[in-house]
């Protein structure tokens, strides 16, 4: 079996780490195409190194741009990549796409147009917010795919509700595989931060935060309200500043590093896991970090009106907080008394992905 994985953004690299490890030693051919959607070394190269992912076989170097321009550039480049017989010594058996980014949609469209079998990992997630570009990418990719690899029973039910059950398989969540492995490796290690100030941060004495989605950053007034709310929180806030946030804040004339906020560059994935473990809780608009907080047993407050991971809401482990004015009250809530269950599996999803691809 010959499989080509297409990735381009941080969450996809984490998923790729699990899938790549599962392919190792199987005898199957697995090739990696990196679109370059996340081109910053702190959001790309470091993940390949820290998670021991093989170097990409192809790096498109697309970089940033508007949704249409970025997706179109990827689509044009991927058409040439997928038809190159040298990529995997002939026609691929599967194009495997991950998640909900522009890289996902571009690869899905290219595979569909070229009549190449398409598999979607993390299929069936729905926020039911059609204003989100990620929601369009998910839905369009699912309806184009030949094999839908669902991470949860709810995701499978979503696919069935859209008439896609015959193409769907329940495999579990591959990010859980990586997270559990990294959690065990970093437990007990000191918190390492790339930027001062960090000495004042102690385990259990800070909140970890990320902000990057368009709904929180594109409108200057909304961005100001979010950053004001973080600055006024009663605990130090370790804000991992995605390049998008830094650029949007600068354009809006807003300074993120004030009040409670301690601004640092994005961390390597193992250090991010360690930072979550050391925190009192998480504030984010990231889908992946919501789930990571849930799996690491840290309360999460999500700066959105909805979540693709509704399982995290059970028992109050995750709380939606679309109003920045309500953020302080949300983060002061008592931690849940009951431990969360295991809706995302126990760490064996990546092997099931390979088995599902091999079975067709």
CSV table of C-alpha atoms in Angstrom, one decimal:
chain,number,residue,atom,x,y,z
A,1,UNK,CA,0.0,0.0,0.0
A,2,UNK,CA,1.2,3.5,-0.9
A,3,UNK,CA,-0.1,6.4,1.1
A,4,UNK,CA,0.7,10.1,0.7
A,5,UNK,CA,0.0,12.3,3.8
A,6,UNK,CA,-0.6,16.0,3.2
A,7,UNK,CA,0.0,18.3,6.2
A,8,UNK,CA,0.7,22.0,6.7
A,9,UNK,CA,-0.2,23.2,10.2
A,10,UNK,CA,0.8,22.5,13.8
A,11,UNK,CA,-2.2,20.3,14.8
A,12,UNK,CA,-1.6,18.2,11.7
A,13,UNK,CA,2.0,17.6,12.5
A,14,UNK,CA,1.0,16.1,15.9
A,15,UNK,CA,-1.5,13.8,14.2
A,16,UNK,CA,1.2,12.9,11.5
A,17,UNK,CA,3.6,11.9,14.3
A,18,UNK,CA,1.2,9.1,15.4
A,19,UNK,CA,0.4,8.0,11.9
A,20,UNK,CA,4.0,8.0,10.7
A,21,UNK,CA,5.1,5.9,13.7
A,22,UNK,CA,2.3,3.4,13.0
A,23,UNK,CA,3.4,3.0,9.4
A,24,UNK,CA,7.1,2.4,10.4
A,25,UNK,CA,8.0,-1.2,10.0
A,26,UNK,CA,4.8,-2.2,8.3
A,27,UNK,CA,6.2,-2.6,4.8
A,28,UNK,CA,3.7,0.0,3.5
A,29,UNK,CA,5.1,3.1,1.6
A,30,UNK,CA,4.3,6.3,3.4
A,31,UNK,CA,5.2,9.7,1.9
A,32,UNK,CA,4.8,13.1,3.5
A,33,UNK,CA,3.9,16.3,1.6
A,34,UNK,CA,4.3,19.6,3.6
A,35,UNK,CA,2.4,22.5,2.0
A,36,UNK,CA,4.2,25.1,4.0
A,37,UNK,CA,0.9,26.6,5.4
A,38,UNK,CA,2.7,27.0,8.7
A,39,UNK,CA,6.1,28.1,7.5
A,40,UNK,CA,7.4,29.6,10.8
A,41,UNK,CA,10.1,27.3,12.3
A,42,UNK,CA,8.4,27.4,15.7
A,43,UNK,CA,5.2,26.1,14.2
A,44,UNK,CA,6.7,23.6,11.8
A,45,UNK,CA,10.3,22.5,11.9
A,46,UNK,CA,10.4,22.1,15.6
A,47,UNK,CA,7.5,19.7,15.6
A,48,UNK,CA,9.2,17.4,13.1
A,49,UNK,CA,12.3,17.3,15.3
A,50,UNK,CA,10.6,17.0,18.7
A,51,UNK,CA,8.1,14.4,17.6
A,52,UNK,CA,10.6,12.4,15.5
A,53,UNK,CA,8.6,12.8,12.3
A,54,UNK,CA,10.6,11.9,9.1
A,55,UNK,CA,11.5,14.9,7.0
A,56,UNK,CA,8.9,15.7,4.3
A,57,UNK,CA,9.4,14.1,0.9
A,58,UNK,CA,8.0,17.3,-0.7
A,59,UNK,CA,7.9,20.8,0.8
A,60,UNK,CA,5.8,23.2,-1.3
A,61,UNK,CA,6.7,26.4,0.7
A,62,UNK,CA,3.3,28.0,0.0
A,63,UNK,CA,3.4,30.3,3.0
A,64,UNK,CA,0.7,32.7,4.1
A,65,UNK,CA,-2.1,34.5,2.2
A,66,UNK,CA,-5.8,34.9,2.0
A,67,UNK,CA,-7.9,31.8,2.1
A,68,UNK,CA,-8.6,31.7,-1.7
A,69,UNK,CA,-5.0,32.6,-2.7
A,70,UNK,CA,-3.5,30.1,-0.3
A,71,UNK,CA,-5.8,27.3,-1.2
A,72,UNK,CA,-5.5,27.9,-4.9
A,73,UNK,CA,-1.7,28.0,-4.8
A,74,UNK,CA,-1.7,24.7,-2.9
A,75,UNK,CA,-4.2,23.1,-5.3
A,76,UNK,CA,-2.1,24.0,-8.3
A,77,UNK,CA,1.1,22.7,-6.7
A,78,UNK,CA,-0.5,19.5,-5.4
A,79,UNK,CA,-1.8,18.5,-8.8
A,80,UNK,CA,1.8,18.2,-10.0
A,81,UNK,CA,2.9,16.4,-6.9
A,82,UNK,CA,0.2,13.8,-6.9
A,83,UNK,CA,0.8,13.0,-10.6
A,84,UNK,CA,4.5,12.6,-10.2
A,85,UNK,CA,5.2,8.8,-10.4
A,86,UNK,CA,8.5,9.3,-8.6
A,87,UNK,CA,6.7,10.3,-5.3
A,88,UNK,CA,5.8,6.8,-4.3
A,89,UNK,CA,6.9,4.7,-7.3
A,90,UNK,CA,3.6,4.9,-9.1
A,91,UNK,CA,0.0,5.9,-8.4
A,92,UNK,CA,-0.8,6.4,-4.7
A,93,UNK,CA,-3.4,4.0,-3.2
A,94,UNK,CA,-4.5,6.8,-0.8
A,95,UNK,CA,-4.1,10.5,-0.3
A,96,UNK,CA,-4.5,11.0,3.4
A,97,UNK,CA,-5.6,14.5,4.7
A,98,UNK,CA,-5.8,15.7,8.3
A,99,UNK,CA,-8.2,17.9,10.1
A,100,UNK,CA,-9.7,21.1,8.7
A,101,UNK,CA,-7.1,23.6,7.3
A,102,UNK,CA,-6.7,25.1,3.9
A,103,UNK,CA,-4.1,22.3,3.3
A,104,UNK,CA,-6.8,19.7,4.0
A,105,UNK,CA,-9.2,21.2,1.5
A,106,UNK,CA,-6.6,21.8,-1.2
A,107,UNK,CA,-5.4,18.2,-1.1
A,108,UNK,CA,-8.9,16.9,-1.0
A,109,UNK,CA,-9.9,18.9,-4.1
A,110,UNK,CA,-6.7,17.8,-6.0
A,111,UNK,CA,-7.3,14.1,-5.1
A,112,UNK,CA,-10.9,14.3,-6.2
A,113,UNK,CA,-10.1,16.0,-9.5
A,114,UNK,CA,-7.4,13.5,-10.2
A,115,UNK,CA,-9.6,10.5,-9.2
A,116,UNK,CA,-7.2,9.4,-6.5
A,117,UNK,CA,-8.7,7.7,-3.4
A,118,UNK,CA,-9.0,10.2,-0.6
A,119,UNK,CA,-9.1,9.4,3.1
A,120,UNK,CA,-9.9,12.1,5.8
A,121,UNK,CA,-8.5,11.7,9.2
A,122,UNK,CA,-10.6,13.4,11.9
A,123,UNK,CA,-13.7,13.2,9.8
A,124,UNK,CA,-17.1,14.1,11.1
A,125,UNK,CA,-16.2,16.9,13.5
A,126,UNK,CA,-18.8,19.7,13.4
A,127,UNK,CA,-19.0,23.1,15.1
A,128,UNK,CA,-22.2,23.9,13.2
A,129,UNK,CA,-20.8,27.4,12.7
A,130,UNK,CA,-20.7,28.0,9.0
A,131,UNK,CA,-18.9,31.3,9.5
A,132,UNK,CA,-15.8,29.4,10.4
A,133,UNK,CA,-13.5,28.6,7.4
A,134,UNK,CA,-12.5,25.4,9.2
A,135,UNK,CA,-16.1,24.2,9.2
A,136,UNK,CA,-16.4,24.7,5.4
A,137,UNK,CA,-13.1,22.8,5.0
A,138,UNK,CA,-14.3,19.9,7.2
A,139,UNK,CA,-17.7,19.5,5.5
A,140,UNK,CA,-16.4,19.8,1.9
A,141,UNK,CA,-13.5,17.3,2.6
A,142,UNK,CA,-15.8,14.8,4.2
A,143,UNK,CA,-18.2,14.8,1.2
A,144,UNK,CA,-15.3,14.4,-1.2
A,145,UNK,CA,-13.6,11.6,0.6
A,146,UNK,CA,-13.8,7.9,-0.1
A,147,UNK,CA,-12.8,6.9,3.4
A,148,UNK,CA,-13.9,8.8,6.5
A,149,UNK,CA,-11.8,8.1,9.7
A,150,UNK,CA,-13.9,9.3,12.6
A,151,UNK,CA,-12.3,10.0,16.0
A,152,UNK,CA,-15.4,9.7,18.2
A,153,UNK,CA,-18.8,8.1,18.2
A,154,UNK,CA,-20.4,11.6,17.9
A,155,UNK,CA,-18.3,12.3,14.8
A,156,UNK,CA,-19.5,9.0,13.3
A,157,UNK,CA,-23.1,9.9,14.1
A,158,UNK,CA,-22.5,13.3,12.4
A,159,UNK,CA,-21.3,11.5,9.2
A,160,UNK,CA,-24.3,9.1,9.3
A,161,UNK,CA,-26.7,12.1,9.6
A,162,UNK,CA,-25.2,13.4,6.4
A,163,UNK,CA,-25.6,10.1,4.6
A,164,UNK,CA,-21.9,9.2,4.8
A,165,UNK,CA,-22.0,6.2,7.1
A,166,UNK,CA,-21.1,3.6,4.4
A,167,UNK,CA,-17.7,5.4,3.9
A,168,UNK,CA,-17.0,5.9,7.6
A,169,UNK,CA,-14.9,4.0,10.1
A,170,UNK,CA,-14.5,4.6,13.8
A,171,UNK,CA,-10.7,4.6,14.6
A,172,UNK,CA,-10.3,6.9,17.6
A,173,UNK,CA,-8.3,10.1,18.0
A,174,UNK,CA,-4.6,9.9,16.9
A,175,UNK,CA,-3.7,13.1,18.8
A,176,UNK,CA,-4.5,11.1,22.0
A,177,UNK,CA,-1.8,8.6,21.0
A,178,UNK,CA,0.9,11.2,20.8
A,179,UNK,CA,-0.3,13.2,23.8
A,180,UNK,CA,-0.3,10.3,26.2
A,181,UNK,CA,3.2,9.3,25.1
A,182,UNK,CA,4.5,12.9,25.5
A,183,UNK,CA,2.7,13.4,28.8
A,184,UNK,CA,4.5,10.4,30.3
A,185,UNK,CA,7.9,11.6,28.9
A,186,UNK,CA,7.6,15.2,30.3
A,187,UNK,CA,5.9,14.5,33.7
A,188,UNK,CA,8.1,15.9,36.4
A,189,UNK,CA,10.5,17.9,34.2
A,190,UNK,CA,10.9,21.6,34.9
A,191,UNK,CA,8.9,24.1,32.8
A,192,UNK,CA,11.2,25.5,30.1
A,193,UNK,CA,10.3,28.9,28.5
A,194,UNK,CA,12.1,30.6,25.6
A,195,UNK,CA,11.5,34.2,26.7
A,196,UNK,CA,11.7,36.0,30.0
A,197,UNK,CA,9.9,36.6,32.2
A,198,UNK,CA,9.4,33.0,33.3
A,199,UNK,CA,10.9,32.8,36.8
A,200,UNK,CA,7.7,33.9,38.5
A,201,UNK,CA,5.7,31.1,37.0
A,202,UNK,CA,5.2,28.1,39.2
A,203,UNK,CA,3.3,24.9,38.8
A,204,UNK,CA,-0.4,25.5,39.6
A,205,UNK,CA,0.0,29.3,39.8
A,206,UNK,CA,-0.7,30.4,36.2
A,207,UNK,CA,-3.1,30.0,33.3
A,208,UNK,CA,-2.0,28.9,29.8
A,209,UNK,CA,-3.6,30.8,26.9
A,210,UNK,CA,-3.6,30.9,23.1
A,211,UNK,CA,-5.6,33.1,20.8
A,212,UNK,CA,-5.4,32.9,17.0
A,213,UNK,CA,-8.8,32.2,15.3
A,214,UNK,CA,-10.2,34.8,12.9
A,215,UNK,CA,-13.3,35.4,15.0
A,216,UNK,CA,-11.1,36.6,17.9
A,217,UNK,CA,-8.3,38.4,15.9
A,218,UNK,CA,-9.7,39.9,12.7
A,219,UNK,CA,-11.9,42.6,14.3
A,220,UNK,CA,-9.6,45.0,16.3
A,221,UNK,CA,-12.3,45.8,18.8
A,222,UNK,CA,-12.9,42.1,19.5
A,223,UNK,CA,-9.2,41.5,19.8
A,224,UNK,CA,-8.8,44.4,22.2
A,225,UNK,CA,-11.6,43.0,24.4
A,226,UNK,CA,-10.1,39.5,24.5
A,227,UNK,CA,-6.6,40.9,25.4
A,228,UNK,CA,-8.1,43.3,27.9
A,229,UNK,CA,-9.9,40.3,29.6
A,230,UNK,CA,-6.7,38.3,29.7
A,231,UNK,CA,-4.7,41.2,31.2
A,232,UNK,CA,-7.3,41.6,34.0
A,233,UNK,CA,-7.3,37.9,35.1
A,234,UNK,CA,-6.3,37.3,38.8
A,235,UNK,CA,-3.5,34.9,37.9
A,236,UNK,CA,-0.4,35.2,35.6
A,237,UNK,CA,-1.4,34.3,32.1
A,238,UNK,CA,1.2,32.5,30.0
A,239,UNK,CA,0.1,33.6,26.5
A,240,UNK,CA,1.7,31.5,23.7
A,241,UNK,CA,1.7,34.1,20.9
A,242,UNK,CA,1.1,32.6,17.5
A,243,UNK,CA,2.5,34.9,14.7
A,244,UNK,CA,-1.0,35.6,13.6
A,245,UNK,CA,-1.8,37.1,17.0
A,246,UNK,CA,1.3,39.2,17.1
A,247,UNK,CA,0.6,40.6,13.6
A,248,UNK,CA,-3.0,41.3,14.3
A,249,UNK,CA,-2.3,43.0,17.6
A,250,UNK,CA,0.4,45.2,16.0
A,251,UNK,CA,-2.0,46.2,13.2
A,252,UNK,CA,-4.7,47.0,15.7
A,253,UNK,CA,-2.3,49.0,18.0
A,254,UNK,CA,-3.0,46.6,20.9
A,255,UNK,CA,-0.2,45.5,23.3
A,256,UNK,CA,-0.7,41.9,24.4
A,257,UNK,CA,2.0,41.8,27.1
A,258,UNK,CA,0.4,43.8,29.9
A,259,UNK,CA,-1.3,43.2,33.2
A,260,UNK,CA,-1.4,39.5,34.0
A,261,UNK,CA,-0.2,38.5,30.6
A,262,UNK,CA,3.3,37.1,30.1
A,263,UNK,CA,4.0,36.8,26.4
A,264,UNK,CA,6.2,34.0,25.0
A,265,UNK,CA,6.7,32.5,21.6
A,266,UNK,CA,5.0,29.2,20.7
A,267,UNK,CA,6.5,26.3,22.5
A,268,UNK,CA,7.6,22.9,21.1
A,269,UNK,CA,4.9,20.3,21.5
A,270,UNK,CA,6.5,18.6,24.5
A,271,UNK,CA,7.0,21.9,26.3
A,272,UNK,CA,3.4,22.8,25.5
A,273,UNK,CA,2.2,19.6,27.2
A,274,UNK,CA,4.4,20.3,30.1
A,275,UNK,CA,3.0,23.9,30.4
A,276,UNK,CA,-0.5,22.6,30.4
A,277,UNK,CA,0.3,20.0,33.1
A,278,UNK,CA,1.9,22.8,35.2
A,279,UNK,CA,-1.1,25.2,34.8
A,280,UNK,CA,-4.2,25.8,36.9
A,281,UNK,CA,-6.2,25.8,33.6
A,282,UNK,CA,-6.3,26.8,30.0
A,283,UNK,CA,-7.9,29.7,28.1
A,284,UNK,CA,-8.0,29.2,24.3
A,285,UNK,CA,-9.8,29.3,21.0
A,286,UNK,CA,-7.9,26.3,19.6
A,287,UNK,CA,-9.7,23.1,19.0
A,288,UNK,CA,-6.6,21.0,19.6
A,289,UNK,CA,-5.7,22.6,22.9
A,290,UNK,CA,-9.2,22.2,24.3
A,291,UNK,CA,-8.9,18.5,23.8
A,292,UNK,CA,-5.3,18.4,25.2
A,293,UNK,CA,-6.5,20.2,28.3
A,294,UNK,CA,-9.3,17.7,28.7
A,295,UNK,CA,-7.0,14.7,28.3
A,296,UNK,CA,-4.5,16.2,30.8
A,297,UNK,CA,-7.2,16.9,33.3
A,298,UNK,CA,-6.9,20.7,33.3
A,299,UNK,CA,-10.0,22.9,33.2
A,300,UNK,CA,-10.4,24.8,29.9
A,301,UNK,CA,-12.3,28.0,29.1
A,302,UNK,CA,-12.9,28.4,25.3
A,303,UNK,CA,-13.3,31.8,23.8
A,304,UNK,CA,-15.9,30.7,21.3
A,305,UNK,CA,-19.6,30.0,20.9
A,306,UNK,CA,-19.1,26.4,20.0
A,307,UNK,CA,-16.6,23.5,19.9
A,308,UNK,CA,-15.9,20.7,17.6
A,309,UNK,CA,-15.1,18.6,20.7
A,310,UNK,CA,-18.4,18.6,22.6
A,311,UNK,CA,-17.2,15.7,24.7
A,312,UNK,CA,-14.9,18.1,26.5
A,313,UNK,CA,-17.9,20.0,27.9
A,314,UNK,CA,-19.1,17.1,29.9
A,315,UNK,CA,-18.7,17.6,33.6
A,316,UNK,CA,-17.5,21.2,33.1
A,317,UNK,CA,-14.0,20.3,32.1
A,318,UNK,CA,-14.5,22.8,29.2
A,319,UNK,CA,-16.7,25.9,29.3
A,320,UNK,CA,-17.6,28.0,26.3
A,321,UNK,CA,-17.1,31.7,27.0
A,322,UNK,CA,-17.8,33.8,23.9
A,323,UNK,CA,-18.1,37.0,26.0
A,324,UNK,CA,-14.6,38.3,27.1
A,325,UNK,CA,-16.3,40.2,29.9
A,326,UNK,CA,-17.3,36.8,31.5
A,327,UNK,CA,-13.8,35.4,31.3
A,328,UNK,CA,-12.7,36.2,34.8
A,329,UNK,CA,-15.7,34.5,36.3
A,330,UNK,CA,-15.3,31.4,34.1
A,331,UNK,CA,-11.7,30.8,35.0
A,332,UNK,CA,-12.5,31.2,38.8
A,333,UNK,CA,-14.8,28.2,38.7
A,334,UNK,CA,-14.0,25.2,40.8
A,335,UNK,CA,-12.3,22.3,39.0
A,336,UNK,CA,-14.7,19.5,38.2
A,337,UNK,CA,-15.0,16.8,40.9
A,338,UNK,CA,-15.4,13.9,38.6
A,339,UNK,CA,-12.6,12.7,36.3
A,340,UNK,CA,-13.4,12.7,32.6
A,341,UNK,CA,-13.9,9.5,30.7
A,342,UNK,CA,-12.1,8.3,27.6
A,343,UNK,CA,-14.2,9.4,24.6
A,344,UNK,CA,-11.0,9.8,22.5
A,345,UNK,CA,-9.6,6.3,23.0
A,346,UNK,CA,-6.7,5.0,25.0
A,347,UNK,CA,-3.8,5.6,22.6
A,348,UNK,CA,-4.2,3.0,19.9
A,349,UNK,CA,-6.0,5.0,17.1
A,350,UNK,CA,-3.0,5.3,14.7
A,351,UNK,CA,-2.7,1.5,14.3
A,352,UNK,CA,-6.4,1.4,13.5
A,353,UNK,CA,-5.9,4.1,10.9
A,354,UNK,CA,-3.3,2.0,9.1
A,355,UNK,CA,-5.6,-1.0,9.3
A,356,UNK,CA,-8.5,0.9,7.9
A,357,UNK,CA,-6.5,2.2,5.0
A,358,UNK,CA,-5.1,-1.3,4.2
A,359,UNK,CA,-8.6,-2.8,4.3
A,360,UNK,CA,-9.9,-0.1,1.9
